[in-house]
mmCIF file of C-alpha atoms and ligand atoms in Angstrom:
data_model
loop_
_atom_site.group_PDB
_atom_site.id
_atom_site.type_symbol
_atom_site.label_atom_id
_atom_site.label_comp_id
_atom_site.label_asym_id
_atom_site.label_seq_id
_atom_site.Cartn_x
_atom_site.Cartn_y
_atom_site.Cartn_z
ATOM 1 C CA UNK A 28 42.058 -4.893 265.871
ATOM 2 C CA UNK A 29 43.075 -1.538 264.176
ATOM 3 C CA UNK A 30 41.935 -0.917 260.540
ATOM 4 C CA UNK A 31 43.444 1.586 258.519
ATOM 5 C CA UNK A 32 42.824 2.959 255.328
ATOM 6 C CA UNK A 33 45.008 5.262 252.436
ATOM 7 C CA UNK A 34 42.386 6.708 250.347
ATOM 8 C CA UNK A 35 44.568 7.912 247.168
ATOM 9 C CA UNK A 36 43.613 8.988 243.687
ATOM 10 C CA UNK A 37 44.595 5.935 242.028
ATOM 11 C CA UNK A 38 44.321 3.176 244.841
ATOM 12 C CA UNK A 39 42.583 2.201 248.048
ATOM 13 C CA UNK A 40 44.851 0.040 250.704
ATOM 14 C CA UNK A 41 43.605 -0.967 253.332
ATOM 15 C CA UNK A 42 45.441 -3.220 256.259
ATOM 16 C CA UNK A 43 44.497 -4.713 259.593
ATOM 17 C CA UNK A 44 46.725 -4.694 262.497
ATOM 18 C CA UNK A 45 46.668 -6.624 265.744
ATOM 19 C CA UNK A 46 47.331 -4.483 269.027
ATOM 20 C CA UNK A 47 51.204 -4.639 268.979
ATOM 21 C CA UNK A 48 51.247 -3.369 265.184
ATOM 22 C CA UNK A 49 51.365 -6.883 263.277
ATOM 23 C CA UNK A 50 50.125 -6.746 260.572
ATOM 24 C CA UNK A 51 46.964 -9.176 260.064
ATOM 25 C CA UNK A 52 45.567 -8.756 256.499
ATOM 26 C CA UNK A 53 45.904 -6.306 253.693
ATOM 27 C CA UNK A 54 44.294 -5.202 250.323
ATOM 28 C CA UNK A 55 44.177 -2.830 247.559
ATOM 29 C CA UNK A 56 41.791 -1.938 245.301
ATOM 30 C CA UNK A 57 41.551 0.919 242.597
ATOM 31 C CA UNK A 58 39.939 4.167 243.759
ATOM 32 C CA UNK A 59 36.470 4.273 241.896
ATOM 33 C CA UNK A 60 36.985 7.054 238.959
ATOM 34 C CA UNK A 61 35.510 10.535 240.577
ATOM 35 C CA UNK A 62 32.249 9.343 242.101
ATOM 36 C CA UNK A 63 31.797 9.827 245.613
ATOM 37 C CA UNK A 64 29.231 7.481 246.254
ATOM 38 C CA UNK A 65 30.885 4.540 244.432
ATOM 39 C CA UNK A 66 34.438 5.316 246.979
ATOM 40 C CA UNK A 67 31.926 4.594 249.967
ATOM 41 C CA UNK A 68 30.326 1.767 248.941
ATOM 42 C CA UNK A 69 34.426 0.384 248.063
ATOM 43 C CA UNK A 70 35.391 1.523 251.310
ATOM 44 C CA UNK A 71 32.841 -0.029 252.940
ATOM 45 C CA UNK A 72 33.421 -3.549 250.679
ATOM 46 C CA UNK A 73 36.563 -3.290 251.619
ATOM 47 C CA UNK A 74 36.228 -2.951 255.426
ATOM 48 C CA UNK A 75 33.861 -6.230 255.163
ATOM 49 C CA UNK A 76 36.169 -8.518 253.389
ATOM 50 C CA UNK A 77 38.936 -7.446 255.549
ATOM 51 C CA UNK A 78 37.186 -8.157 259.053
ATOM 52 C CA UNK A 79 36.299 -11.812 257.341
ATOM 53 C CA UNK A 80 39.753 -12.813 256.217
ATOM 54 C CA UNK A 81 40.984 -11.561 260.029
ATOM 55 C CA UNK A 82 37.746 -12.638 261.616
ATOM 56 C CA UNK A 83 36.806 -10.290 263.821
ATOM 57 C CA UNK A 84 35.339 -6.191 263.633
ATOM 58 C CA UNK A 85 37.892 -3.267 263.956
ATOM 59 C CA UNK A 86 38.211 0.262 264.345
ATOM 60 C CA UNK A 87 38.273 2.412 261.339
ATOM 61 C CA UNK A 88 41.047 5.076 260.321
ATOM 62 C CA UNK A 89 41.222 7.033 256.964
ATOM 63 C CA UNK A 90 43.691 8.643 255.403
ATOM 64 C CA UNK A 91 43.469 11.104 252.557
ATOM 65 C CA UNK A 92 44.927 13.821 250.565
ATOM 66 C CA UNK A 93 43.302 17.088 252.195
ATOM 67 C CA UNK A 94 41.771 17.902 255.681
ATOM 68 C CA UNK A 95 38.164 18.050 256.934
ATOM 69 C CA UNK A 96 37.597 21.907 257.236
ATOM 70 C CA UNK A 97 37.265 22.780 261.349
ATOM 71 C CA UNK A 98 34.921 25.812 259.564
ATOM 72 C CA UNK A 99 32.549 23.686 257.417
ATOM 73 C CA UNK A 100 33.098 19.767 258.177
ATOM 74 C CA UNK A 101 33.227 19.217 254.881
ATOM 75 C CA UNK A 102 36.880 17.756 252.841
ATOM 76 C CA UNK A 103 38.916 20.566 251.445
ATOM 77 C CA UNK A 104 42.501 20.640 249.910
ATOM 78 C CA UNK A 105 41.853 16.645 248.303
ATOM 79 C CA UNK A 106 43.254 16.241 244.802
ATOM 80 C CA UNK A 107 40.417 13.614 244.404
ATOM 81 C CA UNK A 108 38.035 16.453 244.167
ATOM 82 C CA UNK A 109 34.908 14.607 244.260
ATOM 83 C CA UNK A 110 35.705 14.145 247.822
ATOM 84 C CA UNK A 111 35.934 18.427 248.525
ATOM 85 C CA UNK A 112 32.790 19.181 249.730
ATOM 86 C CA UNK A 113 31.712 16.102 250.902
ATOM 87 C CA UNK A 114 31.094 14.766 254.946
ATOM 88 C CA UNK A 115 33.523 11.708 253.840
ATOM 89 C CA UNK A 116 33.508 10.892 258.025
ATOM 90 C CA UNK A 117 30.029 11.013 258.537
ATOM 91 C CA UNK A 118 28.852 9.461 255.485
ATOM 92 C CA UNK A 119 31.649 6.463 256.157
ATOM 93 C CA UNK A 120 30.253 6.419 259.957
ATOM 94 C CA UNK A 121 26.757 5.730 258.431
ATOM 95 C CA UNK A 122 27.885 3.567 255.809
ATOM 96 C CA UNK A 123 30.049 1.368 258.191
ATOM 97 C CA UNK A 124 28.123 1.860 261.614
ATOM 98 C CA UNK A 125 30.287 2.888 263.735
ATOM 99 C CA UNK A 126 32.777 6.000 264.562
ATOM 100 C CA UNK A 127 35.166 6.626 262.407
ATOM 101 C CA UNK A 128 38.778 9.350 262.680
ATOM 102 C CA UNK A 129 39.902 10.679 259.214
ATOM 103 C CA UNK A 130 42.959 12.918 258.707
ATOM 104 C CA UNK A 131 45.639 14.185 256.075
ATOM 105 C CA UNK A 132 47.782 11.207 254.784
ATOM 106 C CA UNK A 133 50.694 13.026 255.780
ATOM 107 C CA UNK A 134 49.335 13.458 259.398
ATOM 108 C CA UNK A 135 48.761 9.595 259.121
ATOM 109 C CA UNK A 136 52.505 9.159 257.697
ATOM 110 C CA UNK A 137 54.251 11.122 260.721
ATOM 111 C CA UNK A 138 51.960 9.567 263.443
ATOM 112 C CA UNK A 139 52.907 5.996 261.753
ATOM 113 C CA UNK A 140 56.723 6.623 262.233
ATOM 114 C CA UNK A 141 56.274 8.279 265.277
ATOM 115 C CA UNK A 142 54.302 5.454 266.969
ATOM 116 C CA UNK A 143 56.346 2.073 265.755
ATOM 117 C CA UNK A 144 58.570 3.705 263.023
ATOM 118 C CA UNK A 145 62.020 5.642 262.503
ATOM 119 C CA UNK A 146 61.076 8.167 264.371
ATOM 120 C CA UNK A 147 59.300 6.290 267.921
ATOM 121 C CA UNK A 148 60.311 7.724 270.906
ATOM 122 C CA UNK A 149 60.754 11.106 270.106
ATOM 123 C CA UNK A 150 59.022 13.662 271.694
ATOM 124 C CA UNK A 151 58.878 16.072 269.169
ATOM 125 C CA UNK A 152 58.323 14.279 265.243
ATOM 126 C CA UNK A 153 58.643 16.251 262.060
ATOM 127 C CA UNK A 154 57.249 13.603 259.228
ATOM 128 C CA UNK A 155 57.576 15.562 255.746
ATOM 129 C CA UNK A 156 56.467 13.856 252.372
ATOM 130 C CA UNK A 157 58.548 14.741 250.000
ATOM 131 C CA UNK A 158 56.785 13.169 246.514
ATOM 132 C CA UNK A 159 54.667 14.097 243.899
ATOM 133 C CA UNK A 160 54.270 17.556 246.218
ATOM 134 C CA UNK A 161 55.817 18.154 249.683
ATOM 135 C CA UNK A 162 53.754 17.769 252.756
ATOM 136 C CA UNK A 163 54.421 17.867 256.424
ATOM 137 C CA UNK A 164 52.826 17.069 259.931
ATOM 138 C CA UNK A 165 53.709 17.296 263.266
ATOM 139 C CA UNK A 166 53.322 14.817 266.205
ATOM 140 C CA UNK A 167 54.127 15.610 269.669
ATOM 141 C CA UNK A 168 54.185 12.890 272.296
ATOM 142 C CA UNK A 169 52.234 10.328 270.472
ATOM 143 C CA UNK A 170 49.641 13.330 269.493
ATOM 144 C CA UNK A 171 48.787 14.635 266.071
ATOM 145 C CA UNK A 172 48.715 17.935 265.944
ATOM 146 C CA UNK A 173 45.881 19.069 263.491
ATOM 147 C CA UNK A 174 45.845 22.895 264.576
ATOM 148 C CA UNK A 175 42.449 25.001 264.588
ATOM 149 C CA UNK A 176 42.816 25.269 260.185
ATOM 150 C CA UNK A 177 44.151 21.946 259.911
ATOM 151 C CA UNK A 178 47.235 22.804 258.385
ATOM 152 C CA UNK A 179 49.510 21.629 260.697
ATOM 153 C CA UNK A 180 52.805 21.217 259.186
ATOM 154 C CA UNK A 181 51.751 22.447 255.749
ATOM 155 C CA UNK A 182 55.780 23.664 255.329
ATOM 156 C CA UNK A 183 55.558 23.129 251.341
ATOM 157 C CA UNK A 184 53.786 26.219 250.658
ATOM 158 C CA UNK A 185 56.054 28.217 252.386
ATOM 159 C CA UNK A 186 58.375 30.473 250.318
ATOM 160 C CA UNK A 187 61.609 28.448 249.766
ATOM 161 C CA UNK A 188 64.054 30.319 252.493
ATOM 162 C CA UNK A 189 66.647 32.855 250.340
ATOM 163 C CA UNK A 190 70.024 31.131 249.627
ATOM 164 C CA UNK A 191 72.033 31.970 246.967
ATOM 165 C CA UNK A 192 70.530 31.049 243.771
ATOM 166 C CA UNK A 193 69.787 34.004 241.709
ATOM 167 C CA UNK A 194 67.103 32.412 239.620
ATOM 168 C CA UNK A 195 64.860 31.641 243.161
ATOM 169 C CA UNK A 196 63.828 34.921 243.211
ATOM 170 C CA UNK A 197 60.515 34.713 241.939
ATOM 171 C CA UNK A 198 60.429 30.941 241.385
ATOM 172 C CA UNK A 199 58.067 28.580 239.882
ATOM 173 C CA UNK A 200 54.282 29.410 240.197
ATOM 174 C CA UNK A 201 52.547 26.685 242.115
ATOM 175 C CA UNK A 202 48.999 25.148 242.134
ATOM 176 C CA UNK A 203 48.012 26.932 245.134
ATOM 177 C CA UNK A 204 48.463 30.339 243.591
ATOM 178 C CA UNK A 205 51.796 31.584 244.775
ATOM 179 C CA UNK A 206 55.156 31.813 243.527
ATOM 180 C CA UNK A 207 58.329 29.646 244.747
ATOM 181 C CA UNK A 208 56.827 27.424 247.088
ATOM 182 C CA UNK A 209 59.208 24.891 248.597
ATOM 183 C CA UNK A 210 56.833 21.986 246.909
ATOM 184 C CA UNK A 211 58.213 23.516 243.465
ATOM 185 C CA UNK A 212 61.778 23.049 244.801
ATOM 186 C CA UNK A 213 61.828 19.797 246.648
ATOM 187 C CA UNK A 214 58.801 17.706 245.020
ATOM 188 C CA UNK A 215 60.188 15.111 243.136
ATOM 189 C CA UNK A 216 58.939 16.971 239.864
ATOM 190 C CA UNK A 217 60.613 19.949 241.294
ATOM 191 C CA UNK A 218 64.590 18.262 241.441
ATOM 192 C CA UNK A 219 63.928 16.402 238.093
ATOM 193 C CA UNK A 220 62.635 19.777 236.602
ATOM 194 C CA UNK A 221 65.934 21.626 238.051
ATOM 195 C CA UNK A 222 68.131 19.094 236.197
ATOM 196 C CA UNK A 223 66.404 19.331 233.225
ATOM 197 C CA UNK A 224 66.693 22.660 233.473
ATOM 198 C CA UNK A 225 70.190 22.714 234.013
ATOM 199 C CA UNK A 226 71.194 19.662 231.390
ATOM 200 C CA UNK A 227 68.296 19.654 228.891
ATOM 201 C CA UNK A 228 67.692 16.464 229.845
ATOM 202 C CA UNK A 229 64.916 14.594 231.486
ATOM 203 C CA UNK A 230 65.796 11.811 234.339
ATOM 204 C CA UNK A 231 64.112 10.744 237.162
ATOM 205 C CA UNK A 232 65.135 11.362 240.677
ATOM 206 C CA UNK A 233 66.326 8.386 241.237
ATOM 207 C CA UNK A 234 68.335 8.430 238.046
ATOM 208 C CA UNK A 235 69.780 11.960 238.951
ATOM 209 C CA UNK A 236 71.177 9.985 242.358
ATOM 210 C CA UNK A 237 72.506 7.452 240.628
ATOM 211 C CA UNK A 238 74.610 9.328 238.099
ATOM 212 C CA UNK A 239 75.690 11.676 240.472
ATOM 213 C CA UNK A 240 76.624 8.378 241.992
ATOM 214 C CA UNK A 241 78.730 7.852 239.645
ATOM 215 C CA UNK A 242 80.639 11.193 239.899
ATOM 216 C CA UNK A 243 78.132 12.751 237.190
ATOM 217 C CA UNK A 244 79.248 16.622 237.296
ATOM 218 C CA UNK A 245 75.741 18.079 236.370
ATOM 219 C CA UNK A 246 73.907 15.673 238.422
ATOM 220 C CA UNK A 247 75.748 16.165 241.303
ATOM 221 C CA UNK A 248 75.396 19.967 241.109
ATOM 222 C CA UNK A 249 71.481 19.450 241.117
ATOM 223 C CA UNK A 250 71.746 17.289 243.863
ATOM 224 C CA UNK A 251 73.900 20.071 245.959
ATOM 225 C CA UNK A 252 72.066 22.380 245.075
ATOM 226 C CA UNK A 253 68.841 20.439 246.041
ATOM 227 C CA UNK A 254 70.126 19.529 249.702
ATOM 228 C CA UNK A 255 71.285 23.119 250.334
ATOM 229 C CA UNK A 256 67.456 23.561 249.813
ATOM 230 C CA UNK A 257 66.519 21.409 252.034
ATOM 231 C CA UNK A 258 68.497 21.999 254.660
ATOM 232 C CA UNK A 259 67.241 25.597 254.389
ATOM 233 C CA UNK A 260 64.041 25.291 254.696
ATOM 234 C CA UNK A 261 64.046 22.150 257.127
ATOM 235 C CA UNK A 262 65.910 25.211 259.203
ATOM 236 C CA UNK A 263 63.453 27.333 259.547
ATOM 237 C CA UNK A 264 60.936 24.265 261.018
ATOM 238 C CA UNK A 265 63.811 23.531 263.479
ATOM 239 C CA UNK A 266 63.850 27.272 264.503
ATOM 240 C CA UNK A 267 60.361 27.261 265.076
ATOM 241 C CA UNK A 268 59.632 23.654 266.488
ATOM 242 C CA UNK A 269 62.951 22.181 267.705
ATOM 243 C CA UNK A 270 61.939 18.595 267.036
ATOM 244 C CA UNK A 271 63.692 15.449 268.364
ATOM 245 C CA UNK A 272 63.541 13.967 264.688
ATOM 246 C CA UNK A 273 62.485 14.813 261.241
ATOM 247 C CA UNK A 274 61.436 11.620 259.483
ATOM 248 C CA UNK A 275 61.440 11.742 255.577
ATOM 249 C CA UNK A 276 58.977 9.622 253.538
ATOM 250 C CA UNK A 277 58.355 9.839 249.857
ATOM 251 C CA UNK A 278 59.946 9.187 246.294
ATOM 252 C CA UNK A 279 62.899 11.257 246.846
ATOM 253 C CA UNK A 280 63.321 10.247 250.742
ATOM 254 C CA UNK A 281 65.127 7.149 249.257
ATOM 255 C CA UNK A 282 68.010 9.193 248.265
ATOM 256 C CA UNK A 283 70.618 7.695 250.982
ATOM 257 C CA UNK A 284 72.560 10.564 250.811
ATOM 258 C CA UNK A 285 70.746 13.178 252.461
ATOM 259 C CA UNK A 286 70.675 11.787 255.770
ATOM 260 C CA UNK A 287 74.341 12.191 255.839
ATOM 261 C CA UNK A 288 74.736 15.775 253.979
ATOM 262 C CA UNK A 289 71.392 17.563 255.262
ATOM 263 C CA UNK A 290 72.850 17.829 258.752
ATOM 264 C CA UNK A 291 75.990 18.854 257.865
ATOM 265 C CA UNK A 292 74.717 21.781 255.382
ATOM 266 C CA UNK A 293 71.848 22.856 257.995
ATOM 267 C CA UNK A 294 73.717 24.204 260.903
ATOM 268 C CA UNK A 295 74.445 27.513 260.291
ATOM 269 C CA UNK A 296 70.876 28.090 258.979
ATOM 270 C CA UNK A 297 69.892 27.232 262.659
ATOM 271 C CA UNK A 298 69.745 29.218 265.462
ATOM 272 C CA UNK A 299 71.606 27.152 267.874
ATOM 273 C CA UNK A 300 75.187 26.627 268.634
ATOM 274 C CA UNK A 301 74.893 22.309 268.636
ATOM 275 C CA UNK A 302 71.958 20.839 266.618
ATOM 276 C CA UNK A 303 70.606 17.502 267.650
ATOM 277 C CA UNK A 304 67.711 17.118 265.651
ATOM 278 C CA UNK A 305 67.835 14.147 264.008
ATOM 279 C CA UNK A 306 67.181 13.490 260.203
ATOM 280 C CA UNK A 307 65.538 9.946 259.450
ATOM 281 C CA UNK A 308 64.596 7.494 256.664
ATOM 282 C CA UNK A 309 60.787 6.140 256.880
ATOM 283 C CA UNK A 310 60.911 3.138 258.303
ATOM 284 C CA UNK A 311 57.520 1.491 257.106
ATOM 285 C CA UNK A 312 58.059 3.071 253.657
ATOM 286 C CA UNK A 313 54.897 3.228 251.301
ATOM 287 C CA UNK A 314 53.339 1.343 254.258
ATOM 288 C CA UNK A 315 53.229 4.559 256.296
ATOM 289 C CA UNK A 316 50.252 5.778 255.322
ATOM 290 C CA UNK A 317 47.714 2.819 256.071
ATOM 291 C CA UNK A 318 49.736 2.119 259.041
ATOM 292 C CA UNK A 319 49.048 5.923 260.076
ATOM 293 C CA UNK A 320 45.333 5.832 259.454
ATOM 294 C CA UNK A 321 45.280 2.578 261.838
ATOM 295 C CA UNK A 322 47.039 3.961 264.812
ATOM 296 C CA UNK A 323 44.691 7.000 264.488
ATOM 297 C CA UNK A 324 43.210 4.519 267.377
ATOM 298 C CA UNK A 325 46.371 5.266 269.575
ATOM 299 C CA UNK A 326 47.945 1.988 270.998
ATOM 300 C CA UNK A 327 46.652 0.935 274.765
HETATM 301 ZN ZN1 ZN B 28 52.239 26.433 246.705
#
C-alpha cells in the first residue's frame, strides 16, 4: 500500500492506495496553525489512523509547497514558513519510523497525471499549476525530474514572453522580487486582476468564463488576451523541452476552452513547422496532489 500526503497551508489530505492506484481510504485534517512540531505529530496521527481503517502499514510520500534545498537539506520556497528551515523528511522519518520521499506539490501533481492520469503514457509530461500562483514540473518516462536546485519546471517566474500588450512592459511586481513574472499574468489572481483592470469590476475566474460565455465583450477580451499569454509562454517550454503533453491542473485549468484555443494560438510562437504537443485537462483534479505524493513509490 502507497500513502500519500498534500501538506497545504490550510489542510492536510492524506489517501491510501492499493498497488493498481485504487484508492483505499482518505482523510483531511486542518494544517496545525504555524507550529512545526504540532504538523508532525498530525502527520504522524494521521498516517496511524489511516493504516487502521486500511489495515495494513504503507509507504510514505509528502507533498508540499517548496523544495528541500540540495545545498542545505533543509525546506525552502514553502508558503507555510514554519516549515523553511526545517529537516521536514528526516524529522517525519523519525517520527514515523521508516523512510520517507518528500517533493514540491507540483512535482507530485505532474508525476500523478503522468503515472495513471491525463497525461500517462507520455514520454515527455509538462504538469503546470495554474492557481493561486503558477507552478510547473517535469516528468520524463515515469521520472521526476527535480534538477541539482530543485527548481525543475519553476516556468512562473519567468518573464512573461513579449507579445503585444503595451502595458507588459514592466508588469506587476511579484513576491519573489521581480517584475512581470508569468505567475502575475496567469495565476488565477492575475486574470481576475486583468479584468478588473480592464472593467472596474471584480469577478472570479470562473465568472469571467462564464460571461464571456455568454458573448460578454470585456470578458471575452480578458480571456483572449489571457490565452495569447499562455500560449506564449507555454511556447517557450515547448522550444526548450518538446514534451509529448502539457497537463493543466489548478483553479483556472477548468476553463474548457483553452484546450481548444491554446493550440491553435501557440504555433507560430514555436519553432517547428507541425506541433504535436498535446494540451490536457487534469484528470484526478484536486486529487492530484495526494495521488502524486503516493506514487512517489513508483508502481511495480
Ligand atoms: Zn516572480
Amino acid at each position: 500500500m502507497r500513502i500519500g500526503i498534500d501538506l497545504g497551508g490550510t489542510k492536510i489530505e492524506a489517501v491510501a492506495l492499493d498497488r493498481t492506484g485504487q484508492e483505499v481510504a482518505r482523510l483531511r485534517i486542518p494544517t496545525p496553525k504555524d507550529d512545526y512540531w504540532a504538523t508532525i505529530r498530525a502527520i504522524t496521527d494521521l498516517v496511524k489512523q489511516l493504516e487502521e481503517e486500511a489495515g495494513e502499514a504503507g509507504s510514505i510520500g509528502i507533498g508540499t509547497p517548496g523544495a528541500i534545498s540540495p545545498a542545505t537539506g533543509l525546506i525552502k520556497n514553502s508558503n507555510s514558513v514554519c516549515l523553511n528551515g526545517q529537516p521536514l523528511d528526516r524529522d517525519l522519518e523519525h517520527a514515523l519510523g521508516r523512510p520517507v520521499r518528500l517533493e514540491n506539490d507540483a512535482n507530485c501533481f505532474a508525476l500523478s497525471e503522468a503515472t495513471d492520469g491525463a497525461a500517462a503514457g507520455g514520454s515527455v509530461v509538462f504538469g503546470v499549476i495554474l492557481g493561486t500562483g503558477v507552478g510547473g514540473a517535469i516528468v520524463i518516462d515515469g521520472k521526476l525530474v527535480s534538477g541539482c536546485n530543485a527548481i525543475a519546471g519553476e516556468w512562473g517566474h519567468n518573464p512573461l514572453p513579449a507579445g503585444p500588450g503595451e502595458q507588459e512592459r514592466r508588469g506587476q511586481a511579484c513576491y519573489c522580487g521581480q517584475h512581470g513574472c508569468i505567475e502575475t499574468f496567469l495565476s488565477g489572481p492575475g486574470l481576475e486582476r486583468d479584468y478588473a483592470a480592464t472593467t472596474g469590476n471584480k469577478r472570479s475566474a470562473s465568472e469571467i468564463a462564464e460571461q464571456a460565455q455568454e458573448g460578454d465583450h470585456p470578458a471575452e477580451l480578458v480571456l483572449t488576451r489571457y490565452e495569447d499569454r499562455l500560449a506564449r509562454s507555454l511556447a517557450s517550454i515547448i522550444n526548450i523541452l518538446d514534451p509529448d503533453v502539457i497537463v493543466l491542473g489548478g483553479g483556472v485549468s477548468k476553463i474548457d476552452r483553452l484546450y481548444t484555443n491554446v493550440p491553435q494560438i501557440w504555433t507560430p510562437y514555436i519553432f517547428s513547422d507541425v506541433v504535436a504537443t498535446q494540451l490536457v485537462k487534469a484528470q484526478h483534479g484536486d486529487s492530484s496532489g495526494v495521488r502524486g505524493a503516493a506514487w512517489l513509490w513508483p508502481p511495480d
